Coordinates of C-alpha atoms in Angstrom, one line a residue:
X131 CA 141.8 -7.1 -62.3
X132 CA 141.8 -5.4 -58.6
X133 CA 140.5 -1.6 -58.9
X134 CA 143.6 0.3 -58.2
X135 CA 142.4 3.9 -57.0
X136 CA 140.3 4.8 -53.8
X137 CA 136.8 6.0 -54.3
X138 CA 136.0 9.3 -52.5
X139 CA 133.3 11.9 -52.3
X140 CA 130.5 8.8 -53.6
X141 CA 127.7 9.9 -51.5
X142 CA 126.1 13.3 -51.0
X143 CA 122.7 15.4 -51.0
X144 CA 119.3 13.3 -50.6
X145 CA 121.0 9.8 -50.8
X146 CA 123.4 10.4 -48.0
X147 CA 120.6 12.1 -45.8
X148 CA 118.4 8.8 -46.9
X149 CA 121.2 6.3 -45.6
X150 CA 121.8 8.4 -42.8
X151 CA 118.4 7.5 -41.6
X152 CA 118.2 4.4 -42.8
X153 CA 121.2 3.2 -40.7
X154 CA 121.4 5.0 -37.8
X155 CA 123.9 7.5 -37.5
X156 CA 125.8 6.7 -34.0
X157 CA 128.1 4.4 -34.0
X158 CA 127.2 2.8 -31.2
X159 CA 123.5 1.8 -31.9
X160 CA 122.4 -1.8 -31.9
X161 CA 125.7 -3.2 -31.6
X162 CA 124.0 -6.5 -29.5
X163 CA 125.4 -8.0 -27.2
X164 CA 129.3 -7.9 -27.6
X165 CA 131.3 -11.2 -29.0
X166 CA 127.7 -13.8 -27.8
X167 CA 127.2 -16.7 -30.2
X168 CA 123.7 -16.7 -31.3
X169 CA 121.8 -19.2 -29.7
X170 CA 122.3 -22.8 -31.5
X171 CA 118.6 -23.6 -31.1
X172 CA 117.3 -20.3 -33.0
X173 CA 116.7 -20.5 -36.6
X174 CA 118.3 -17.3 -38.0
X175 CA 118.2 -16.2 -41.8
X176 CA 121.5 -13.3 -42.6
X177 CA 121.5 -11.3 -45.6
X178 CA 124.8 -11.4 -47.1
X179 CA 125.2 -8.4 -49.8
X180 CA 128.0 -9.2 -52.0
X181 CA 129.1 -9.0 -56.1
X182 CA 130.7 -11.4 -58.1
X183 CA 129.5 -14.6 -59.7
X184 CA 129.5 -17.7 -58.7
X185 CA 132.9 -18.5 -60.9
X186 CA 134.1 -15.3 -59.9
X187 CA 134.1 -16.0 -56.1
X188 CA 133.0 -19.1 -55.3
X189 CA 130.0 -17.6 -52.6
X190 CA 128.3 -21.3 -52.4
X191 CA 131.5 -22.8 -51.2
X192 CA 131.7 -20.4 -48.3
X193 CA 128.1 -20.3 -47.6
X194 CA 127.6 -24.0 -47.4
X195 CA 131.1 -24.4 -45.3
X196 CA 129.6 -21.8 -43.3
X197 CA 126.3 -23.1 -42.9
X198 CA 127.6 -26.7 -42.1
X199 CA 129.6 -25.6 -39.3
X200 CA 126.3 -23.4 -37.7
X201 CA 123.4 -25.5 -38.7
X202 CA 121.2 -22.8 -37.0
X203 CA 122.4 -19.7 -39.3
X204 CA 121.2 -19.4 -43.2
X205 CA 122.6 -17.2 -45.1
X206 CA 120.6 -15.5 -48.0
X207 CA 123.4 -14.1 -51.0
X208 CA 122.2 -11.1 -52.1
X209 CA 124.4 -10.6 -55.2
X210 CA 124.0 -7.3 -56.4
X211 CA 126.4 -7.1 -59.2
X212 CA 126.8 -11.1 -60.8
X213 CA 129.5 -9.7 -63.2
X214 CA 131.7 -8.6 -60.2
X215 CA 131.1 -4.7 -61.5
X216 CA 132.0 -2.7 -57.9
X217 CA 130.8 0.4 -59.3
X218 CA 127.4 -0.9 -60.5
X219 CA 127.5 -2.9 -56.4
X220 CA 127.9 0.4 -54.7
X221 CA 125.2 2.3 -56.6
X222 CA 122.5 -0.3 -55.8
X223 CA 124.2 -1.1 -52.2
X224 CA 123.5 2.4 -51.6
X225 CA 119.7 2.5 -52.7
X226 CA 119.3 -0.6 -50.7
X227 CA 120.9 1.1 -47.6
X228 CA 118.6 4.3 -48.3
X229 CA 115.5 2.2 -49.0
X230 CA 116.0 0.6 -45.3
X231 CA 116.5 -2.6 -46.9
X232 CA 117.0 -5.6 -44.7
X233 CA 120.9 -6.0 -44.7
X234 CA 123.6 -8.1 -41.9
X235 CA 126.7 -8.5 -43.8
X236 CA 128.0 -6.1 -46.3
X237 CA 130.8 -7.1 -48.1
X238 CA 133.2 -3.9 -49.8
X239 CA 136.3 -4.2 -52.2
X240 CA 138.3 -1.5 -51.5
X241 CA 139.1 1.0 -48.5
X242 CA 137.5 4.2 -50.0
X243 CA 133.8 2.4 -50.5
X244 CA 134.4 1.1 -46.6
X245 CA 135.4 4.4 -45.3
X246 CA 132.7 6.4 -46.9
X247 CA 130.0 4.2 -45.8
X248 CA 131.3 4.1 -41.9
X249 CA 131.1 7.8 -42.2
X250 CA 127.5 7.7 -43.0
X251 CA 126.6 5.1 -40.4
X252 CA 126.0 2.2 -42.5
X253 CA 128.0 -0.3 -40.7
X254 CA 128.4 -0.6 -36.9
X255 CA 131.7 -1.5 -34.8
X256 CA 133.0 -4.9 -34.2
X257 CA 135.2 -3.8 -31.2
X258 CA 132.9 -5.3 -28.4
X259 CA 133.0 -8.8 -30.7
X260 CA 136.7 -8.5 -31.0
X261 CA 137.1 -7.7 -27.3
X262 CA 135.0 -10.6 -26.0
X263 CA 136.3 -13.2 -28.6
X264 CA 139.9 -12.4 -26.9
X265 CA 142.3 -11.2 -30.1
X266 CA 144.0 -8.9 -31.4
X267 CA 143.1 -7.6 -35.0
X268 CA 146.7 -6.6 -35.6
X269 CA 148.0 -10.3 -34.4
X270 CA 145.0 -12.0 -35.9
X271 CA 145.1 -10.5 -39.6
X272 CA 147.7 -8.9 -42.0
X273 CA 145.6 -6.2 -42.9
X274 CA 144.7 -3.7 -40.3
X275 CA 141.2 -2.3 -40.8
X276 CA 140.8 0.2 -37.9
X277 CA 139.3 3.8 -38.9
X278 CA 138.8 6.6 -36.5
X279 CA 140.1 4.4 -33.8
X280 CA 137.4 1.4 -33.9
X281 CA 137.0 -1.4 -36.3
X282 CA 134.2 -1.8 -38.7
X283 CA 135.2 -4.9 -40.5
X284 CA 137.6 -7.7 -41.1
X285 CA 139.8 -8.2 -44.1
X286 CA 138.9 -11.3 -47.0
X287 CA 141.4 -11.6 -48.7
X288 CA 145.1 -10.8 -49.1
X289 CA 146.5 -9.2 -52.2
X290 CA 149.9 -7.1 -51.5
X291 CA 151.9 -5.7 -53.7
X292 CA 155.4 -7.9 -54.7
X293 CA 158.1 -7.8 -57.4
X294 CA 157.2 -9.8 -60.3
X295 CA 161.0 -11.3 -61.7
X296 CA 161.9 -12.8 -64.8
X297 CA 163.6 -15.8 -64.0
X298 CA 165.5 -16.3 -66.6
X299 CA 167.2 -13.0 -66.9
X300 CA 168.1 -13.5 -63.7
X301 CA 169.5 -16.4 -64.1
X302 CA 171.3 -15.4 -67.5
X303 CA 173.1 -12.0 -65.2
X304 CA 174.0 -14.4 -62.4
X305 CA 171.3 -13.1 -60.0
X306 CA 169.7 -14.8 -57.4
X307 CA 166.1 -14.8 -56.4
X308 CA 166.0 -11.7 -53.7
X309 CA 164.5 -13.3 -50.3
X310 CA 164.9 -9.7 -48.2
X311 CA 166.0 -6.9 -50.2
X312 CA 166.1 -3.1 -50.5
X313 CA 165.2 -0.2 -52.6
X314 CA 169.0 0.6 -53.1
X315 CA 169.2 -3.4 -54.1
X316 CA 165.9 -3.0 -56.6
X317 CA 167.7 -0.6 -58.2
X318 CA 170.7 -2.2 -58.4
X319 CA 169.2 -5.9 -60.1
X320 CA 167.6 -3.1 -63.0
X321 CA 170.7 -1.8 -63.7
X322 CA 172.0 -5.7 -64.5
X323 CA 169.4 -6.4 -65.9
X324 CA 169.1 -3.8 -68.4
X325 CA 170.2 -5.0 -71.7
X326 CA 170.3 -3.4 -75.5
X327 CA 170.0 -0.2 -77.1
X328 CA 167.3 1.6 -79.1
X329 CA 163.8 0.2 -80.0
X330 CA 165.1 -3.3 -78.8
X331 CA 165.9 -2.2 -75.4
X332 CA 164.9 -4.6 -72.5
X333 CA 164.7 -2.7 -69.3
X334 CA 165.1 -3.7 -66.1
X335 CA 161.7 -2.6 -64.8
X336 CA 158.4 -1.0 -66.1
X337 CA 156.7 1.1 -63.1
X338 CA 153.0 1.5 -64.3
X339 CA 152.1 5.0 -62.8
X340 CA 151.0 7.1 -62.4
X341 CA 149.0 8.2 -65.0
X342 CA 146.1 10.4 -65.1
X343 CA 145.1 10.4 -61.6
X344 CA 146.0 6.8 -61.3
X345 CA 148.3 4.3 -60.3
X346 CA 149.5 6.8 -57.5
X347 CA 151.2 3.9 -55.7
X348 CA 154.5 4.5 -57.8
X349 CA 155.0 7.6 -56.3
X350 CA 155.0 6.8 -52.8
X351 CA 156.9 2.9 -53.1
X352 CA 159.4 4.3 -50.8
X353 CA 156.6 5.5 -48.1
X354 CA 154.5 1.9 -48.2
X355 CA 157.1 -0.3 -47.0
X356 CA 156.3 1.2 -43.2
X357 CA 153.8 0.2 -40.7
X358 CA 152.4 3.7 -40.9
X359 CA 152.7 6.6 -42.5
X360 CA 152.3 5.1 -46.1
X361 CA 149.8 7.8 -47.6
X362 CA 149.9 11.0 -48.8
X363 CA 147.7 12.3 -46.2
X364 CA 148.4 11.4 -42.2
X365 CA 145.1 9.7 -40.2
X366 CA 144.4 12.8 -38.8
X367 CA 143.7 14.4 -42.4
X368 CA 147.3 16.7 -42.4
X369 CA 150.0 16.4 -45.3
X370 CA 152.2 13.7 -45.4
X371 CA 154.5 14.8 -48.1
X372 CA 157.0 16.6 -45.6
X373 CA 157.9 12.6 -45.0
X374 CA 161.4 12.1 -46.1
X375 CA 160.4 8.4 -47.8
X376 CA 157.8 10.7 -50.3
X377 CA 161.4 12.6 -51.4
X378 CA 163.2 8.8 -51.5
X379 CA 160.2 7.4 -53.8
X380 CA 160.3 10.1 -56.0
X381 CA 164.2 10.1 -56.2
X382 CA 164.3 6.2 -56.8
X383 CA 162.0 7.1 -59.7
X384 CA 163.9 10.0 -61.5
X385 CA 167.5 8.6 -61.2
X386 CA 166.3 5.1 -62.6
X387 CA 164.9 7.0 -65.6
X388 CA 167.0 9.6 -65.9
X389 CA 170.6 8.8 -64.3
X390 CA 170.5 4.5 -64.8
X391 CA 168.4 4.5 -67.6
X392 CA 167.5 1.1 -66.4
X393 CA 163.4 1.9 -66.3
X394 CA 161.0 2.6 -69.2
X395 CA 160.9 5.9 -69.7
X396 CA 157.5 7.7 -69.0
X397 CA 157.0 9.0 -72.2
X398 CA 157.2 5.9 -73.6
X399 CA 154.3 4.6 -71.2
X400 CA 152.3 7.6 -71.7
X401 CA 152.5 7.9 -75.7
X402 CA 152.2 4.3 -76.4
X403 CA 149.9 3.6 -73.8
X404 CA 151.8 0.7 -72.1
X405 CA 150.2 -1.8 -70.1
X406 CA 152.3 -3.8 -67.4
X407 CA 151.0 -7.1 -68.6
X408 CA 152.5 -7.1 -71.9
X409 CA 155.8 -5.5 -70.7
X410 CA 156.3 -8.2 -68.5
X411 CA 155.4 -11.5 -70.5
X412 CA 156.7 -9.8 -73.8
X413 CA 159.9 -9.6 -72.0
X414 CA 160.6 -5.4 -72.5
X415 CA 160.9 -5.4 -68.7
X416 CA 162.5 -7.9 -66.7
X417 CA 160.9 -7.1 -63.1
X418 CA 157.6 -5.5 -62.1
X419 CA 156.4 -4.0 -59.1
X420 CA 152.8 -4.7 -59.0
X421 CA 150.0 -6.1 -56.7
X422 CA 149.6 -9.9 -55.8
X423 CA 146.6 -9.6 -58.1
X424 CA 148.8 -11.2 -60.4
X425 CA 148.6 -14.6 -58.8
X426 CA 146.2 -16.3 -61.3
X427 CA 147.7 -15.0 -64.5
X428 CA 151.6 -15.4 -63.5
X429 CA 151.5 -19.1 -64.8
X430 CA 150.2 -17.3 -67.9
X431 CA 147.1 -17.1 -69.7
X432 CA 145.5 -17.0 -72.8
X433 CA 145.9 -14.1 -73.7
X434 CA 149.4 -13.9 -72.7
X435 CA 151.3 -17.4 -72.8
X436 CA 154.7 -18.1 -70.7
X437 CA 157.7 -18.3 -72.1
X438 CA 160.3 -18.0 -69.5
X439 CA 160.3 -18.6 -65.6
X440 CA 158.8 -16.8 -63.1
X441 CA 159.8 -15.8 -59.3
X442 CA 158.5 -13.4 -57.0
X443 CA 160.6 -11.5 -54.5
X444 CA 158.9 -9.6 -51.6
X445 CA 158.1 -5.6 -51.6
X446 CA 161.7 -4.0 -50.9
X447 CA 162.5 -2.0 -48.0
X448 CA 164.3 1.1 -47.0
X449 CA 166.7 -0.3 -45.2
X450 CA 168.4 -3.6 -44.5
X451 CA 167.7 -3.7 -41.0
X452 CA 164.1 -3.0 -41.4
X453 CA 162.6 -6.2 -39.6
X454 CA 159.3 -6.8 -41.0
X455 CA 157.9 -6.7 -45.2
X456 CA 155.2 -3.5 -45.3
X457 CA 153.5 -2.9 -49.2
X458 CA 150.5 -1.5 -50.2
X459 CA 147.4 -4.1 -50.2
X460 CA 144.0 -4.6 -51.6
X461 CA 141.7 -6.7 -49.6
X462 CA 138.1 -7.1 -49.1
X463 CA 136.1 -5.7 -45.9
X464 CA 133.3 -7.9 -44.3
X465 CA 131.5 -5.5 -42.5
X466 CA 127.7 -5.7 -40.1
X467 CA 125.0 -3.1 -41.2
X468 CA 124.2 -0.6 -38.7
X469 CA 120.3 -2.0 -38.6
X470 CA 121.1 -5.7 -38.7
X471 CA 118.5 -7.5 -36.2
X472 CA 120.8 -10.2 -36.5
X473 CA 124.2 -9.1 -35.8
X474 CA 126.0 -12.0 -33.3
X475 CA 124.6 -14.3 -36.3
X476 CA 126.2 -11.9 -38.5
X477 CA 129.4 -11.1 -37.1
X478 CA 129.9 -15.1 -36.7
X479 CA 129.9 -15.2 -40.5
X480 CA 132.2 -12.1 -40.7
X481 CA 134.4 -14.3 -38.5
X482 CA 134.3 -17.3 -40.8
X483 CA 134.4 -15.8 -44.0
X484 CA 137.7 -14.1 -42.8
X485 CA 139.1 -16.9 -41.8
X486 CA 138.2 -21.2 -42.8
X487 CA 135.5 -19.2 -45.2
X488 CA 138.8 -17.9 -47.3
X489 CA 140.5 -21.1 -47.2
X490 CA 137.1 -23.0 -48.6
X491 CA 136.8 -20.2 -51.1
X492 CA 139.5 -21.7 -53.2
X493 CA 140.3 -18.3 -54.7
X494 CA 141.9 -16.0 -52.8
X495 CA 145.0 -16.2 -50.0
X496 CA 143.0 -14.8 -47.0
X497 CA 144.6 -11.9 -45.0
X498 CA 144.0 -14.5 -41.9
X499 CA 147.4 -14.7 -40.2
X500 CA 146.8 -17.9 -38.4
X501 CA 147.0 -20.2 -41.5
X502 CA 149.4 -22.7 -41.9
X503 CA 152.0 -23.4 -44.3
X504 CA 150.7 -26.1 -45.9
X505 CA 147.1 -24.9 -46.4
X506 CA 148.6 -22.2 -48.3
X507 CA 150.2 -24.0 -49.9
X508 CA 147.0 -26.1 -51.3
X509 CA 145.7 -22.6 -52.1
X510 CA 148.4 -21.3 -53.9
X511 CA 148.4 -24.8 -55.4
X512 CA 144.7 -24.1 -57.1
X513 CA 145.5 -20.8 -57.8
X514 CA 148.3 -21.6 -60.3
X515 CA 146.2 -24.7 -61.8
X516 CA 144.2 -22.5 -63.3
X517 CA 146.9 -20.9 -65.5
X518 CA 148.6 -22.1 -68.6
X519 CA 152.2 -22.9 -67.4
X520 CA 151.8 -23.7 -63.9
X521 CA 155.0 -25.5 -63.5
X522 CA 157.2 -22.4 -64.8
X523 CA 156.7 -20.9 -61.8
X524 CA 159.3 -20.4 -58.9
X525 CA 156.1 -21.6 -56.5
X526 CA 158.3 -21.4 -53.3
X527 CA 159.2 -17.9 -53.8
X528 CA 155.5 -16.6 -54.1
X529 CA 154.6 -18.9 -50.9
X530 CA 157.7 -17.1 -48.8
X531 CA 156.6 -13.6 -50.2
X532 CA 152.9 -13.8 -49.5
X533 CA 154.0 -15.9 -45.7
X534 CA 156.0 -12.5 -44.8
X535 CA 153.7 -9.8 -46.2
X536 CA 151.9 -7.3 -44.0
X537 CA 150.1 -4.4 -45.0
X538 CA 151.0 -0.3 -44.4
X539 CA 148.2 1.1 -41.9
X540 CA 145.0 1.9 -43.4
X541 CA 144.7 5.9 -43.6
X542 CA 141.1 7.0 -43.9
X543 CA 140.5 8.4 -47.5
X544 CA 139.1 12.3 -47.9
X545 CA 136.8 13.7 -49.9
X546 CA 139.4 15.3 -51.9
X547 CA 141.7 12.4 -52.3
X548 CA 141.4 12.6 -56.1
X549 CA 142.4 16.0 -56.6
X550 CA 145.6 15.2 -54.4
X551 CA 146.0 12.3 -56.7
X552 CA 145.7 15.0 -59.5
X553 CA 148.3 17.2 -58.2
X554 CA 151.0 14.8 -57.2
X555 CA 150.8 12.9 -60.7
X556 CA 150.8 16.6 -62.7
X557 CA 154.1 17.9 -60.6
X558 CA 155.3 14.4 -61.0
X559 CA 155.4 14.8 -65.1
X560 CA 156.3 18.1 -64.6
X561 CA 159.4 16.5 -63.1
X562 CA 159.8 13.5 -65.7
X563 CA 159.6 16.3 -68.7
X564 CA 162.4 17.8 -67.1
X565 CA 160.2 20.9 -66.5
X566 CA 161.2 21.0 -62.7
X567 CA 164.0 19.4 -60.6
X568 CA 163.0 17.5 -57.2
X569 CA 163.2 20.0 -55.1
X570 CA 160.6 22.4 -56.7
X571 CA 158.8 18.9 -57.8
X572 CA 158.2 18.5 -54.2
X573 CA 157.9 21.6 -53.0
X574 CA 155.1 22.4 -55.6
X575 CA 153.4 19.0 -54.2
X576 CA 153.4 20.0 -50.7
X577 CA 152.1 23.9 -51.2
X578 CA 149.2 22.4 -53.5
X579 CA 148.2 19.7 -51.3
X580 CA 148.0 22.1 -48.3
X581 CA 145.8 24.3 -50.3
X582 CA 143.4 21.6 -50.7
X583 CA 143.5 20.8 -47.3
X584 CA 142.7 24.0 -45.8
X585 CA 139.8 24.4 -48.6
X586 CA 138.0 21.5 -47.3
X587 CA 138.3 22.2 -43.7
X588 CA 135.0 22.4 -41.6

């Protein structure tokens, strides 16, 4: 399962002073010679630090593709975490990095772990690659990995969050799969869908969050569906909860509790310690919003078997006229180490490994946005062979959702983002309990956040 919340604060004291020296701290140091192919006479070995095993992820699929295509270039996986452990991965990247290991390509899985380490220098800029290859990251990817400005990576794979649909409750209320809907809409299937009284009750939706600190993306579904603005905090490090989509998210979440009755109440979630999985494939909820994670395990799985059929519908919108599909997404960030004496070598395996590298992966749908219809297909294809019921599922419907997808903007997490995470989810309950109405909900949320912020200016 995807890691759902940002890490911040990871490195201080001697270790950060350590990588600080170990990579250089400009930005700008060593970044070769722009977008220049290394020379295809020149034996070059790359050291590729990465985590996951080989069933995991595949690495000597994409290595040997790799190396097939540039004779000249070997690639040396140094797997730092063979049971895919990201935690356990950052700890030793970072001892690596502060031990002035030899490093090229560095390889992190979520935005936090990349944003921390290009504030410590550990990874330089792509920009003068980019510029000289001729594209545009925006045009060339579906998730956007600028920070401060320049690029330090390109996006792996492509995981955004969709609606996860019951099928066959849909088909029993005489609903159709959604193709483009809203939040008004979402709301409106949960109501139909909601079915029974009392201990039996199927709901029309289980929202997983948040919960201690976690799982913040139910409070801001409202915000992600935008190109920017999708955080809690703006780029620029001020508070984002004046945004009227923060007040929207928060409102669809209270009235479907509270006024529809159509969403399982939070109580419930909290007491019995609810887990989306079994809500969904137990049938207590007949749609979940939750990330595309859930590929491999929608056909079901061991552990829990399919028993109805399964469609996807995309992230909703605000509104109906809204021309393109925003959501939250979890990718993985290819990035070149600040002391690389190889990097054209490795920024040509960032390049690949973004783009055919995903495809020969076999794993993952890449965030690459020139792929074509049917090589997803293949992919998606693979994907679902691996599960239990492969043929219960509504296949077109997850290829059109994942085709349309793009992600919000990537806002640069704090040092503090946890204790914002802390605040939000306590005035949330405080809401949910019925110990506050929205407006204080919100205004509680905004003075605490500010607070924060101006503790932890310079």
């Amino acid at each position: 399962m995807q890691k759902r919340k940002l890490t911040a604060g990871l490195l201080c004291g001697v270790l950060a002073a350590g990588l600080l020296a170990g990579c250089g701290g400009k930005d700008d140091a060593n970044t070769g010679t722009g977008g220049a192919s290394p020379d295809a006479n020149k034996q070059v070995t790359i050291k590729f630090h990465a985590f996951g095993s080989e069933a995991q992820q595949n690495w000597s699929k994409v290595i040997n593709a790799f190396q097939t295509k540039y004779p000249n270039i070997k690639v040396d996986l140094v797997n730092l975490s063979e049971k895919g452990d990201t935690q356990e991965y950052a700890k030793k990247l970072d001892l690596a990095a502060a031990s002035n290991e030899a490093m090229d390509v560095i390889m992190f899985s979520e935005a936090g772990m990349y944003a921390q380490r290009v504030a410590l220098g550990m990874v330089a800029p792509l920009d003068d690659y980019i510029s000289k290859e001729g594209y545009k990251v925006p045009e060339e990817y579906k998730v956007d990995t600028k920070l401060n400005g320049k690029y330090y990576a390109l996006p792996g794979k492509f995981n955004p969050w969709y609606v996860l649909l019951n099928k066959t409750h849909l088909d029993e209320a005489g609903l159709k799969v959604p193709t483009d809907w809203t939040w008004d809409e979402f709301r409106d299937y949960a109501k139909k869908l909601t079915k029974g009284e009392g201990p039996t009750k199927r709901y029309g939706t289980y929202f997983h969050g948040p919960q201690g600190g976690g799982w913040l993306e139910f409070t801001r579904l409202a915000m992600a569906n935008q190109a920017t603005g999708g955080d809690y905090l703006k780029e620029d490090g001020t508070s984002n909860l004046d945004n009227p989509n923060f007040r929207k998210s928060i409102e669809l979440r209270y009235n479907m509790e509270k006024v529809d009755k159509s969403s399982t109440p939070y109580t419930d979630m909290i007491s019995q310690k609810l887990n989306y999985r079994p809500q969904f494939f137990n049938q207590a909820a007949s749609m979940i919003v939750i990330g595309s994670w859930m590929n491999s395990e929608i056909g079901g799985t061991e552990q829990f078997p399919l028993n109805f059929n399964v469609a996807v519908a995309p992230f909703p919108k605000n509104n109906a006229g809204d021309k393109e599909t925003y959501s939250m997404v979890t990718t993985d960030f290819y990035a070149m180490a600040n002391n690389s004496k190889n990097k054209d070598a490795a920024y040509q395996f960032i390049r690949f490994a973004t783009t055919e590298g995903v495809i020969a992966q076999e794993k993952y749908v890449p965030s690459w946005a020139k792929i074509k219809d049917d090589q997803l297909s293949s992919i998606i294809d693979t994907i679902l062979a691996g599960t239990k019921n492969p043929e219960k599922v509504d296949k077109e419907s997850l290829k059109r959702v994942l085709l349309s997808a793009k992600s919000t903007s990537l806002v640069p997490p704090t040092s503090y983002n946890a204790d914002v995470y802390k605040v939000i989810n306590e005035e949330y309950e405080k809401l949910i309990l019925d110990k506050q109405n929205v407006d204080q909900m919100i205004k509680n949320s905004q003075e605490r956040t500010q607070k924060l912020i101006d503790a932890n200016k310079k």
